[in-house]
Coordinates of C-alpha atoms in Angstrom, one line a residue:
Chain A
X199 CA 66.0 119.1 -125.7
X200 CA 68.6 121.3 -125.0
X201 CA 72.7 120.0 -125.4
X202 CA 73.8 121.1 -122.3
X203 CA 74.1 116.9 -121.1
X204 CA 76.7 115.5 -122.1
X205 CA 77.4 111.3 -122.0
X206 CA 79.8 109.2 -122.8
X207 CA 79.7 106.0 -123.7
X208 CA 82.6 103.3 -123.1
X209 CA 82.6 100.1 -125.9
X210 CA 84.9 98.2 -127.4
X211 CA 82.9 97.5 -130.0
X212 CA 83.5 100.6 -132.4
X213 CA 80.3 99.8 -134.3
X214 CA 77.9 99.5 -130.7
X215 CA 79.9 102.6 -129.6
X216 CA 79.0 105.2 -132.6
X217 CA 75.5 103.3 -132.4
X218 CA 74.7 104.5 -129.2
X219 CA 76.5 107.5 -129.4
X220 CA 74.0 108.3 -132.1
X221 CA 71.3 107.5 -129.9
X222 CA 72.3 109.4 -127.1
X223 CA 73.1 112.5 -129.9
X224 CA 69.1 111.9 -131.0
X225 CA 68.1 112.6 -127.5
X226 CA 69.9 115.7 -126.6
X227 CA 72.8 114.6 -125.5
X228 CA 76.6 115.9 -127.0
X229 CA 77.9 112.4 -127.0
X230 CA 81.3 111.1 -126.9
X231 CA 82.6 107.5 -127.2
X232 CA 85.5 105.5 -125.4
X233 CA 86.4 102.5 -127.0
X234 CA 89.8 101.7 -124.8
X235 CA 88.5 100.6 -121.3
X236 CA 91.8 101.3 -120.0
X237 CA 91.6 105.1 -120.9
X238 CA 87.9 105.4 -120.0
X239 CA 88.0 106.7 -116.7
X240 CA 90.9 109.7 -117.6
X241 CA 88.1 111.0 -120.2
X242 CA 85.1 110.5 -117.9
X243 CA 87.3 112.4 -115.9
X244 CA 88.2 115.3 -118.1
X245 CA 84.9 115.3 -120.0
X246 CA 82.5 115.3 -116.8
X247 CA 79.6 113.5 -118.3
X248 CA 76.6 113.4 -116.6
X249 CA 75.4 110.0 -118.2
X250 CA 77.9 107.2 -118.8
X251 CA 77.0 104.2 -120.8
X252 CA 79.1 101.2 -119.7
X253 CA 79.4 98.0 -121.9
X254 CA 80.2 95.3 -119.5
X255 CA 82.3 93.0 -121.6
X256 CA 85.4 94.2 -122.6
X257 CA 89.0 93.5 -122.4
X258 CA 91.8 94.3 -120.8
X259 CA 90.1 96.3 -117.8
X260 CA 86.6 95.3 -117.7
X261 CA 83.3 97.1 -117.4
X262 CA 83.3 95.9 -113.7
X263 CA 86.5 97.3 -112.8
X264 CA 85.6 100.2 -114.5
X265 CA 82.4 100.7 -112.7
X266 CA 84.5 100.1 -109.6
X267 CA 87.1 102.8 -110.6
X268 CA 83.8 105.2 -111.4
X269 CA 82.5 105.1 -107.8
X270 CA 85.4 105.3 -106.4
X271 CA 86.1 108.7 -107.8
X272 CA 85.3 111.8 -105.6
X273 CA 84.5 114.2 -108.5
X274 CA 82.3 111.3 -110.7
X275 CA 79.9 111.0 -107.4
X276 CA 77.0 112.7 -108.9
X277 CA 77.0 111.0 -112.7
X278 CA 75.0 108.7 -113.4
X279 CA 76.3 104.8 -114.9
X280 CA 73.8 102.5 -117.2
X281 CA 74.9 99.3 -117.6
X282 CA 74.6 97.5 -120.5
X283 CA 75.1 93.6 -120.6
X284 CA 74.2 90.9 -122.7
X285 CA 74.1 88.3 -119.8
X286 CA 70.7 88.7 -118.3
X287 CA 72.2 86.6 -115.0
X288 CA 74.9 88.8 -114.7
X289 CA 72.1 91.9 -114.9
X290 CA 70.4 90.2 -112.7
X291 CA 74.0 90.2 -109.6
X292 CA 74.5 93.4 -110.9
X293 CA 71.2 94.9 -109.8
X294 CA 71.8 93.3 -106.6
X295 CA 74.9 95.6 -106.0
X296 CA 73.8 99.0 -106.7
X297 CA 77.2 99.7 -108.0
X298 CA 75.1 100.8 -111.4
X299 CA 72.2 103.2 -111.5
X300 CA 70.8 100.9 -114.3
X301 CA 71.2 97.7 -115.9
X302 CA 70.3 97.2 -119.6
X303 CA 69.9 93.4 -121.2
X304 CA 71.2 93.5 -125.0
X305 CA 69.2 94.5 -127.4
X306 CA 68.6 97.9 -126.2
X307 CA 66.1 100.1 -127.6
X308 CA 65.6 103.5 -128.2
X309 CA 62.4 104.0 -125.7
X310 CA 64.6 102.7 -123.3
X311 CA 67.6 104.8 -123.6
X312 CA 65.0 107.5 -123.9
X313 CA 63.5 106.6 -120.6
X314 CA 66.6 106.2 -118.3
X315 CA 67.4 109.4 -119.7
X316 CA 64.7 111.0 -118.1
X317 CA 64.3 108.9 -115.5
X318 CA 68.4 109.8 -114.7
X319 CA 68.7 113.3 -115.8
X320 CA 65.2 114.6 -115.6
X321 CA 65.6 115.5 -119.2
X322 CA 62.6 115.9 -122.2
Chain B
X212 CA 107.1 -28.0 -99.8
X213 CA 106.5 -25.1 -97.4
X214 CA 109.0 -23.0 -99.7
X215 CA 107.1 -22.9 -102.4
X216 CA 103.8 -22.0 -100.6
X217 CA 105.2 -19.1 -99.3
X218 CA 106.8 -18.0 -102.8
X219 CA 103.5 -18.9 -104.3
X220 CA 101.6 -16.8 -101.4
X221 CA 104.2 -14.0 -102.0
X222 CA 103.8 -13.2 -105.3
X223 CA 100.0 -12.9 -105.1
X224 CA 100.6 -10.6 -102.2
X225 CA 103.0 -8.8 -104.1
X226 CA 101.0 -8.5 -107.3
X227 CA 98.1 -7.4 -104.9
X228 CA 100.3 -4.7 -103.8
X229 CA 101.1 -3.7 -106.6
X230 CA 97.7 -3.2 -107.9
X231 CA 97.2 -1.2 -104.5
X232 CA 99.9 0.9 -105.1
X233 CA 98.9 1.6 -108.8
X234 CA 94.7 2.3 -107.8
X235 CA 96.4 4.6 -104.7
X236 CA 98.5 6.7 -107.1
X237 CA 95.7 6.6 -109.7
X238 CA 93.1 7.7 -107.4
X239 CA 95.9 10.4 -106.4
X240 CA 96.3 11.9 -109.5
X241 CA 92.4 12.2 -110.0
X242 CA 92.4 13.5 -106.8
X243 CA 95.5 16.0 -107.5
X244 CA 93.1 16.7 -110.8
X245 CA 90.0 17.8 -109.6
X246 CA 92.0 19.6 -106.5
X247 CA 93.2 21.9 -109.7
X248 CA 90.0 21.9 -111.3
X249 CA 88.4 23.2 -108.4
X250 CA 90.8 25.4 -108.2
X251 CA 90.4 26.8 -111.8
X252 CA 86.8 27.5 -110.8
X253 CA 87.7 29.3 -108.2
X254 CA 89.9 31.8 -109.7
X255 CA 87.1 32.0 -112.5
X256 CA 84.5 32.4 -109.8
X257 CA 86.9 35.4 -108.4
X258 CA 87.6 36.7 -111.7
X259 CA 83.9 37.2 -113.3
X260 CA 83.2 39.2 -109.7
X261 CA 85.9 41.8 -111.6
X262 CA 84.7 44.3 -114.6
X263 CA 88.0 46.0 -114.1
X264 CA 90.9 44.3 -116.5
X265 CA 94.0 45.4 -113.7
X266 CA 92.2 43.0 -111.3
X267 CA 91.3 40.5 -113.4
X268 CA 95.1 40.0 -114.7
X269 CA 96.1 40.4 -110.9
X270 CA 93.9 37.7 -109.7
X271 CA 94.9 35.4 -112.3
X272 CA 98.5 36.2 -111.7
X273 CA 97.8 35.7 -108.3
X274 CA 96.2 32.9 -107.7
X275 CA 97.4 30.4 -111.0
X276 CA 101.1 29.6 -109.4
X277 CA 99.5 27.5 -107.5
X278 CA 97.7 25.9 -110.6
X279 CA 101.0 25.5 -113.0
X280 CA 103.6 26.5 -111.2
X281 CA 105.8 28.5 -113.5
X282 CA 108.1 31.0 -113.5
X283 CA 106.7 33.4 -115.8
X284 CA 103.1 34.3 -116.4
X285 CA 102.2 36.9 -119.5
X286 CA 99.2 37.7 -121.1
X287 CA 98.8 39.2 -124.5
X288 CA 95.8 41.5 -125.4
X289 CA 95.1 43.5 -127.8
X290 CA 95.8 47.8 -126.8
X291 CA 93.0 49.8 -126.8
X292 CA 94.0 52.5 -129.2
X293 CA 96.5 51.2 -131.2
X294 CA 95.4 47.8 -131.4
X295 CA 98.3 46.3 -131.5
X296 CA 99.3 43.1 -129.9
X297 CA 101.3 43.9 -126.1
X298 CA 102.5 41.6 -124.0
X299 CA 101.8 42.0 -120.3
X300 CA 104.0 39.9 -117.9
X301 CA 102.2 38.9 -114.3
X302 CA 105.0 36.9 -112.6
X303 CA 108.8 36.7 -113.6
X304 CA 111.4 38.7 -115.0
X305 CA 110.6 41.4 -118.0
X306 CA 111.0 40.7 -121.3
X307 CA 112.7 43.1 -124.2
X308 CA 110.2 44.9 -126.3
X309 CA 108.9 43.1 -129.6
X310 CA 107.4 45.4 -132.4
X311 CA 105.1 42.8 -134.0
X312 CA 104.2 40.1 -131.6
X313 CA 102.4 38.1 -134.8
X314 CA 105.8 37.8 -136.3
X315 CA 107.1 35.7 -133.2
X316 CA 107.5 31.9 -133.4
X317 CA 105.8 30.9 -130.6
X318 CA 103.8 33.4 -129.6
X319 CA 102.9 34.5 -133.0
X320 CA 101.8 31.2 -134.2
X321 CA 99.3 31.0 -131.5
X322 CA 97.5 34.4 -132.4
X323 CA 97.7 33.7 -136.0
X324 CA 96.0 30.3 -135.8
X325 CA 94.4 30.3 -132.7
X326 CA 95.7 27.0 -131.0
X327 CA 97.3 26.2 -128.4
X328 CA 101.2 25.3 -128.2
X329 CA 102.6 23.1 -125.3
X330 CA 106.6 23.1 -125.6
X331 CA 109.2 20.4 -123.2
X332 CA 112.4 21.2 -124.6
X333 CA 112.8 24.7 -125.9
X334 CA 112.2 26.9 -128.4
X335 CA 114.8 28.6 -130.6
X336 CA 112.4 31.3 -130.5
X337 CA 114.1 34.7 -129.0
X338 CA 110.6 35.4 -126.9
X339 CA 111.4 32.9 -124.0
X340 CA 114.4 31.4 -124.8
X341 CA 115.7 30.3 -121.1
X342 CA 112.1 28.7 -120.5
X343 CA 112.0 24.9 -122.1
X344 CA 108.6 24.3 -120.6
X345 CA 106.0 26.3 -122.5
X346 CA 102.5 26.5 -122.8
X347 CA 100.5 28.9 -124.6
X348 CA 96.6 29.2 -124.7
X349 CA 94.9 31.7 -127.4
X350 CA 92.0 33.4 -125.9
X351 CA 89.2 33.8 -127.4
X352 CA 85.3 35.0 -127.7
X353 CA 82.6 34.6 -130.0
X354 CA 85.3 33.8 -132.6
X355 CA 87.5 36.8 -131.8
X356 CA 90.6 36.3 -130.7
X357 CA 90.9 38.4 -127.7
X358 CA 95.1 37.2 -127.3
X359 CA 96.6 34.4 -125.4
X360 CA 97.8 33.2 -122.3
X361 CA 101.4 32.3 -121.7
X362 CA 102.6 30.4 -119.4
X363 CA 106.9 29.3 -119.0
X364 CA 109.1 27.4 -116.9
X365 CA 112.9 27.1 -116.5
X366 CA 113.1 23.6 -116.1
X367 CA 112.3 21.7 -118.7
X368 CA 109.6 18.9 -119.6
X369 CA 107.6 20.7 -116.4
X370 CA 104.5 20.4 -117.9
X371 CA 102.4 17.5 -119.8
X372 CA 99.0 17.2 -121.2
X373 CA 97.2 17.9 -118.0
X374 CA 98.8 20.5 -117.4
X375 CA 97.9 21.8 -120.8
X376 CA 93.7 20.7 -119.8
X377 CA 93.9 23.0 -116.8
X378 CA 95.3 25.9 -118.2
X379 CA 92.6 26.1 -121.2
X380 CA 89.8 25.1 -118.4
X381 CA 91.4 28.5 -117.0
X382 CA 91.4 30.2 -120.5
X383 CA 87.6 29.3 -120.9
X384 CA 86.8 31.4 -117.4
X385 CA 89.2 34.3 -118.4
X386 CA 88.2 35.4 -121.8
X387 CA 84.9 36.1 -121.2
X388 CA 86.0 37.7 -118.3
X389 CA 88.4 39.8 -120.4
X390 CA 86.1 40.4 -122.8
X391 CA 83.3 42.6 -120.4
X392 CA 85.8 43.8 -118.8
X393 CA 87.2 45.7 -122.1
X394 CA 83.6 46.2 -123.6
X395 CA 82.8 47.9 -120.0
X396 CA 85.9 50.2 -120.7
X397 CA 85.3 50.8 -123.8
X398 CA 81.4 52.3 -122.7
X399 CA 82.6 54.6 -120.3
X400 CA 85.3 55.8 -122.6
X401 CA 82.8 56.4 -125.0
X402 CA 80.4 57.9 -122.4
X403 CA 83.2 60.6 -121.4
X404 CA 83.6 61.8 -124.8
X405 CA 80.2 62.1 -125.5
X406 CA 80.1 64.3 -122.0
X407 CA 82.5 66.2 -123.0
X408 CA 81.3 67.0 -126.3
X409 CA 77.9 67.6 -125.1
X410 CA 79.5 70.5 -122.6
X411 CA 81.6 72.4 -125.5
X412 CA 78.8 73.2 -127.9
X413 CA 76.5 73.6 -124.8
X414 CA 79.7 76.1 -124.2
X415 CA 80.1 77.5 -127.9
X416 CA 76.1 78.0 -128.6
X417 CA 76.3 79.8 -125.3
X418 CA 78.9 81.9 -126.7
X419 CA 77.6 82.2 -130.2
X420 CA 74.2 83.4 -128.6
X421 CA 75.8 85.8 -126.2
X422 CA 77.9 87.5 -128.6
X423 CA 75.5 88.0 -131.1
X424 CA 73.6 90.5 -129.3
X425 CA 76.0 93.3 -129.8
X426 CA 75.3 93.4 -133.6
X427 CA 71.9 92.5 -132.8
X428 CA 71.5 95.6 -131.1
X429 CA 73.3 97.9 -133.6
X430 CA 71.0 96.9 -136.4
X431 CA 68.1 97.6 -134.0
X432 CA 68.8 101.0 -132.5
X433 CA 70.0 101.9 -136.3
X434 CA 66.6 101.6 -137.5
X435 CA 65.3 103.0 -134.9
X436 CA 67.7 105.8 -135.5
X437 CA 67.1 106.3 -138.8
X438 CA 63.3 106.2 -138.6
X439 CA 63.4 108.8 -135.6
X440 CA 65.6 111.3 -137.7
X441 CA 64.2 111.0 -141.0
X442 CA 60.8 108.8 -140.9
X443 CA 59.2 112.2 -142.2
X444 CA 61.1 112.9 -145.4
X445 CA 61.8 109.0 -146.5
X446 CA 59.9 107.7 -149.3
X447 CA 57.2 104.9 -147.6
X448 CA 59.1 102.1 -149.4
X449 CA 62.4 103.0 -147.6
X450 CA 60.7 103.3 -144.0
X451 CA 59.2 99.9 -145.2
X452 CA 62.5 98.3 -145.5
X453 CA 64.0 99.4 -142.8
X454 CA 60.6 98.0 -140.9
X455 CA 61.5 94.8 -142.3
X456 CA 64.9 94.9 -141.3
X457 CA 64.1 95.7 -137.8
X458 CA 61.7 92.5 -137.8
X459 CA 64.1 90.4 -139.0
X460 CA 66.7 91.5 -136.0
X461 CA 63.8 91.0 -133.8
X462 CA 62.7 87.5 -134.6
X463 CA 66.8 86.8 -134.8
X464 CA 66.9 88.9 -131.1
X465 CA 63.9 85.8 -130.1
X466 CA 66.1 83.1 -131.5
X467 CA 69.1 83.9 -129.6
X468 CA 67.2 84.6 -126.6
X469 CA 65.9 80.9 -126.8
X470 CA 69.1 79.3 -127.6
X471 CA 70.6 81.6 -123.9
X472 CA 67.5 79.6 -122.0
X473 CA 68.2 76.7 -123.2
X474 CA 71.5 76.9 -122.3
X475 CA 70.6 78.2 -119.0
X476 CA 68.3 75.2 -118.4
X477 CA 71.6 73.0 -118.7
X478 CA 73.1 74.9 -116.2
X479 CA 73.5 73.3 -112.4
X480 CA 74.0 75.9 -110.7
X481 CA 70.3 77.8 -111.2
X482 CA 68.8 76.8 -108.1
X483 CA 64.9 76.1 -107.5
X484 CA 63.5 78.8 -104.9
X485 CA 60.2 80.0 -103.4
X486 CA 58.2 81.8 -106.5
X487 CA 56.0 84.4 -105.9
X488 CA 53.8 83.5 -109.2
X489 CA 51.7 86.8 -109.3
X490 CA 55.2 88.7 -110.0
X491 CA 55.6 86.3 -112.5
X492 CA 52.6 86.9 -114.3
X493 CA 52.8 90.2 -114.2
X494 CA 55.9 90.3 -115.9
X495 CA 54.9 87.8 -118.8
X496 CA 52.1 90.1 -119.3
X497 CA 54.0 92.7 -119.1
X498 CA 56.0 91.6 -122.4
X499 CA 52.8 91.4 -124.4
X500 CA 51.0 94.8 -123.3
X501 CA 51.2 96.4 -126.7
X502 CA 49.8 93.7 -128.7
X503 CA 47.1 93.0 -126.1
X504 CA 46.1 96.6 -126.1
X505 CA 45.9 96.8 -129.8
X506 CA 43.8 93.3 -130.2
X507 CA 41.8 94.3 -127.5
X508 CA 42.4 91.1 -125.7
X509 CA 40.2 90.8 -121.9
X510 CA 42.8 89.2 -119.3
X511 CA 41.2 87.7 -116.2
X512 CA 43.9 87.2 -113.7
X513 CA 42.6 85.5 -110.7
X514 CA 42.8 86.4 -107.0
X515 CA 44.4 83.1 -105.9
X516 CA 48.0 82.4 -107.1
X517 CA 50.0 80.3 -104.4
X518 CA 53.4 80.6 -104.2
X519 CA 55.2 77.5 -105.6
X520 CA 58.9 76.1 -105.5
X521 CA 60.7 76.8 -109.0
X522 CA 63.2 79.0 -110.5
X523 CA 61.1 83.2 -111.1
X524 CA 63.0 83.4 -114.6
X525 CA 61.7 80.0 -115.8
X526 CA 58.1 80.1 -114.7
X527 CA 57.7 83.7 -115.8
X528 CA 59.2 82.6 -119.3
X529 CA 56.1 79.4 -119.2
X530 CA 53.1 82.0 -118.6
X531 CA 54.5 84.4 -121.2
X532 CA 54.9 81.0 -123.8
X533 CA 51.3 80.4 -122.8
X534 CA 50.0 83.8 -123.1
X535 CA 52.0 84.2 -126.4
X536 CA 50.3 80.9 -127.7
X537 CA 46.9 82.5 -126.6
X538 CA 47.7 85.2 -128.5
X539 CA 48.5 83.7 -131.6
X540 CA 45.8 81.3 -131.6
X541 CA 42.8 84.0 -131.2
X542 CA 41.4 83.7 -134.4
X543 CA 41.4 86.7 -136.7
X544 CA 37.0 86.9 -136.2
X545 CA 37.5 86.5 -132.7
X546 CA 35.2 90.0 -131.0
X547 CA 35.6 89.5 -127.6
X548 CA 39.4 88.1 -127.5
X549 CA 39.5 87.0 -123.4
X550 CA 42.6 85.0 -121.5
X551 CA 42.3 83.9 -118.2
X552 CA 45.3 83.2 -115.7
X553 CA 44.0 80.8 -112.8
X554 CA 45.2 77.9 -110.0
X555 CA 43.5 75.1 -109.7
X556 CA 43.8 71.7 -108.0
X557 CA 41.9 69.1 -110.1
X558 CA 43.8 66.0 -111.6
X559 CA 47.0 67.1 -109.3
X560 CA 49.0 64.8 -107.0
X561 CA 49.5 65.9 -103.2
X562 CA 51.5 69.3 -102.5
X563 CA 51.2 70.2 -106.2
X564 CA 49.0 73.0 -108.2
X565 CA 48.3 73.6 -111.9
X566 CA 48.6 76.8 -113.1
X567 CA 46.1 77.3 -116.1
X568 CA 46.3 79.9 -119.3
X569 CA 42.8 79.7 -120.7
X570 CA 42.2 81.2 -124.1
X571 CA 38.4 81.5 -126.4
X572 CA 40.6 81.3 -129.5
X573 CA 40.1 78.8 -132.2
X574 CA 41.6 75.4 -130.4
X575 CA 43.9 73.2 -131.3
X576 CA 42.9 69.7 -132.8
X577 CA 43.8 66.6 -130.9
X578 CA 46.2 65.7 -133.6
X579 CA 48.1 68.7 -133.5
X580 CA 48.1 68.6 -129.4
X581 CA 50.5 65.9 -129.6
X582 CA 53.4 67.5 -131.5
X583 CA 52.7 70.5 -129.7
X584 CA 55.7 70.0 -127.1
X585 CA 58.3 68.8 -129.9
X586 CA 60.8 71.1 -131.0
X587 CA 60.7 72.6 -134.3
X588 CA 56.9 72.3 -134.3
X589 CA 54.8 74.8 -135.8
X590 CA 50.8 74.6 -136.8
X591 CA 50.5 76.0 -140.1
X592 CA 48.1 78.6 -139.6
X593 CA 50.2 80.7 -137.4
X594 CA 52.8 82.7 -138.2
X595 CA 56.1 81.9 -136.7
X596 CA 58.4 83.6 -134.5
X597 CA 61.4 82.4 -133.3
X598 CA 62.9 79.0 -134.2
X599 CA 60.0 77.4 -132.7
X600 CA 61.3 76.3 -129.7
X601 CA 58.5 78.1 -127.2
X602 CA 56.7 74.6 -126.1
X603 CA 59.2 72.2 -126.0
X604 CA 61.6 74.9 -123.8
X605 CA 58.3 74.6 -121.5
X606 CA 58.6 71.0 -121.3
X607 CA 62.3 71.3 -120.7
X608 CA 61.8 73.5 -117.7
X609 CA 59.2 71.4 -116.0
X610 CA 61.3 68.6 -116.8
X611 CA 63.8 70.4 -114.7
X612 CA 61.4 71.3 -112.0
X613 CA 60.3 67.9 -111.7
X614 CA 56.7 69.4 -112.6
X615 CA 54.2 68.5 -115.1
X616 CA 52.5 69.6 -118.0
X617 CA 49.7 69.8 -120.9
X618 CA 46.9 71.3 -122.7
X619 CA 43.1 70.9 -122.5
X620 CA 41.3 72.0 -125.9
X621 CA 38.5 71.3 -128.6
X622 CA 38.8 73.3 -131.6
X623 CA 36.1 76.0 -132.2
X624 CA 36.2 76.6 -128.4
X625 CA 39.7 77.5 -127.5
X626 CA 42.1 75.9 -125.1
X627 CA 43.7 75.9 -121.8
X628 CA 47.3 75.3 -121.8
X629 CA 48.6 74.2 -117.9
X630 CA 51.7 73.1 -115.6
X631 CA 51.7 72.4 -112.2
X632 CA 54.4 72.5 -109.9
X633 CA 54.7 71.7 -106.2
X634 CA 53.4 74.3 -103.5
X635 CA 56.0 76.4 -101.5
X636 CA 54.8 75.4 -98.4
X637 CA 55.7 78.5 -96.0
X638 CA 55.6 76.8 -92.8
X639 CA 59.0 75.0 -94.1

């Protein structure tokens, strides 16, 4: 797997955050993690990752509203947004919208991240 | 002569008049009696019609001038959270405030011992000085003393014995009356806290739950981390405790996840739908592919699966309870490990089917079969998983279906666990 993805992955929760960010690092990926929602979307921006791992519940803006702010972006079009949620019924609306590419349930796995990496990127 | 036959025929007539006079005005008064009687029953026949104390007071209030006719009319009951004595006035002008009713001399004297007090002349009581006429009738129930009834009027030596008769023929129909009225209060007090209890640690276990699996999956992926990185250069006794770690995230991952459905079962707003079953199936298999591959477990799943009305999540969570407890109940000798998904209609009631999960495991004993569907149950020769809530969140969902439930089984032969729900009939 070669490093040329990057992802980034936007969480609140610093220990989640690095978690994943490890995960993401396992698979190839030169990771980076957000954990201030309101800042996300200047350093998806400036970073443009091709995967972004979204934690739905945050405060001040939420993982909605930064999904929103994602697809409303010209130069974000092409990357590629997994949800992750710990509210299966919320998963459940979400999927519904097609705002996300993927929606994850908490507890994630590995296999998983692994697969909606290739499944996303086309990578391994 | 004549003169003193009419004198002589006078005085008879006048005596008999007299005696006219005083039967006339006796029978009056017995009639003026039982008029107020009958008109005591009447207000308690209005009165026990109320289980709302506003109304009963009103009523009373209402309808007892007649009765006594005074110029004030109080009652005094008891307040519902501080228990102290209040003093409510019906008819007439307020009255100033009194911190401890009990320490009155009128009114106190009647709570404290429970009789009655009937006054002509005054009182040099403070609490209705400018009413002579007094009466006052405790109220009481069972031996309680619920308060008393006051009644006062300006003018004095207004009321006498009878007066006194009528109004504790009236006290009689209004304590009871009193009484259910504040018992009925009292429930539905009662019943709103318990409500409202009930809905915030419906709210906090939901929260609890849902917050939990953010750590959940940090210690999860972790191992998994660590195992993928370094599984190769980690003494076996390390990758074993890291295993055990990650089963013990897992089983608390399948506790929370019950606790969330549970919660979800409480929630009104899930609405019951059109289920397409063999979806469902397929997904509660789904769950269990590894460990059916690796036991090399034979699932039959038939042809014929009928839609029914229910709630996809819910149903799909019974078959994979089922198929888990067909699992678990294989037997470790068991060669030829087979589970079979089928419909059926035997034993049903109109418009309904039974869904069956049919295992050749060991069975369960008849015994056992009734705690089954309890929470917290767990037969002693399985292992648990989970807080052992599988069966009874089964019974809880077809309790919220409006289905129905059980399981067929001998032991030695295996067992068919079953629900049936109705059929989503598609010409509707």
């Amino acid at each position: 797997m070669v490093a040329e993805y990057t992802a980034i992955v936007v969480d609140d929760d610093d220990t989640l955050g690095t978690v994943f960010k490890m995960g993401l690092e396992l698979l190839g990926f030169t990771a980076h993690h957000v954990s201030d929602s309101r800042t996300a979307i200047t350093e998806i921006e400036r970073l443009q990752s091709d995967l972004i791992v979204l934690d739905m519940n945050m405060p001040h803006v939420t993982g909605k509203e930064v999904l929103q702010q994602i697809r409303e972006h010209e130069s974000l079009a092409a990357a590629k947004v997994i949800i992750v949620t710990a509210n299966a019924r919320a998963a459940e609306e979400l999927e519904q919208t097609n705002l996300a590419d993927l929606v994850l349930v908490k507890p994630v796995t590995m296999s998983q991240i692994k697969d909606m990496a290739s499944r996303l990127i086309g990578i391994e | 002569m004549a003169q003193k036959f009419v004198s002589s025929r006078s005085l008879e007539t006048l005596e008999r008049e007299e005696l006219v006079g005083k039967v006339r005005s006796l029978l009056a008064e017995a009639d003026a009696l039982s008029s107020r009687i009958s008109a005591v029953n009447e207000i308690g026949v209005a009165i026990n019609r109320e289980l709302n104390l506003n109304k009963i007071v009103a009523t009373v209030g209402r309808q007892a001038k007649w009765l006594l006719d005074f110029d004030h009319l109080s009652i005094c009951l008891r307040d519902e959270e501080t228990r102290d004595w209040q003093v409510r006035v019906l008819y007439g002008e307020p009255i100033s405030p009194v911190d401890d009713w009990t320490q009155t001399e009128t009114l106190g004297k009647v709570l404290l011992t429970n009789q009655p007090l009937l006054l002509k002349d005054g009182t040099s009581a403070t609490f209705l000085a400018d009413y002579p006429s007094q009466i006052m009738i405790p109220l009481t129930t069972d031996g309680k003393s619920l308060g008393a009834i006051v009644f006062a009027c300006k003018t004095a030596s207004k009321y006498n014995t009878d007066d006194m008769r009528i109004a504790y023929i009236l006290s009689l129909q209004l304590s009871p009356a009193i009484r259910n009225a504040q018992v009925l209060h009292q429930l539905e007090r009662t019943q709103q806290e318990l409500k409202l209890r009930v809905e915030e640690l419906d709210a906090y276990s939901h929260t609890i739950a849902h917050d939990l699996k953010s750590p959940l999956t940090s210690v999860m992926l972790s191992g998994e981390i660590v195992l993928m990185k370094y599984a190769d250069v980690l003494p076996q006794d390390a990758v074993e405790s890291i295993n055990l770690m990650r089963d013990s995230a897992s089983q608390m991952s399948s506790m929370v996840d019950q606790l969330l459905m549970l919660a979800r079962l409480q929630d009104l707003d899930e609405m019951i739908t059109t289920v397409n079953v063999r979806y469902t199936v397929d997904r509660a298999v789904a769950r269990f592919a590894p460990i059916i591959e690796e036991k090399n477990v034979t699932l039959q799943i038939a042809d014929k699966l009928p839609d029914v009305l229910g709630h996809a999540q819910w149903v799909e969570e019974i078959f994979a309870n089922y198929i888990s407890n067909a699992i678990k109940y294989m037997g470790a000798d068991n060669f030829s490990p087979c589970i079979k998904v089928y419909s059926s209609d035997e034993l049903i009631g109109d418009g309904f089917i039974r869904y069956n999960v049919q295992d050749n495991g060991v069975g369960i004993s008849a015994e056992a079969q009734e705690k089954l569907f309890e929470m917290f149950t767990r037969l002693h020769t399985v292992k648990a998983e989970g807080l052992g809530l599988g069966l009874s969140i089964v019974k809880r969902i077809m309790g919220r279906l409006n289905g129905r439930l059980g399981v067929e089984s001998t032991p030695g032969k295996g067992s068919t666990f079953w629900f049936a729900l109705p059929i989503a009939d598609k010409r509707k």
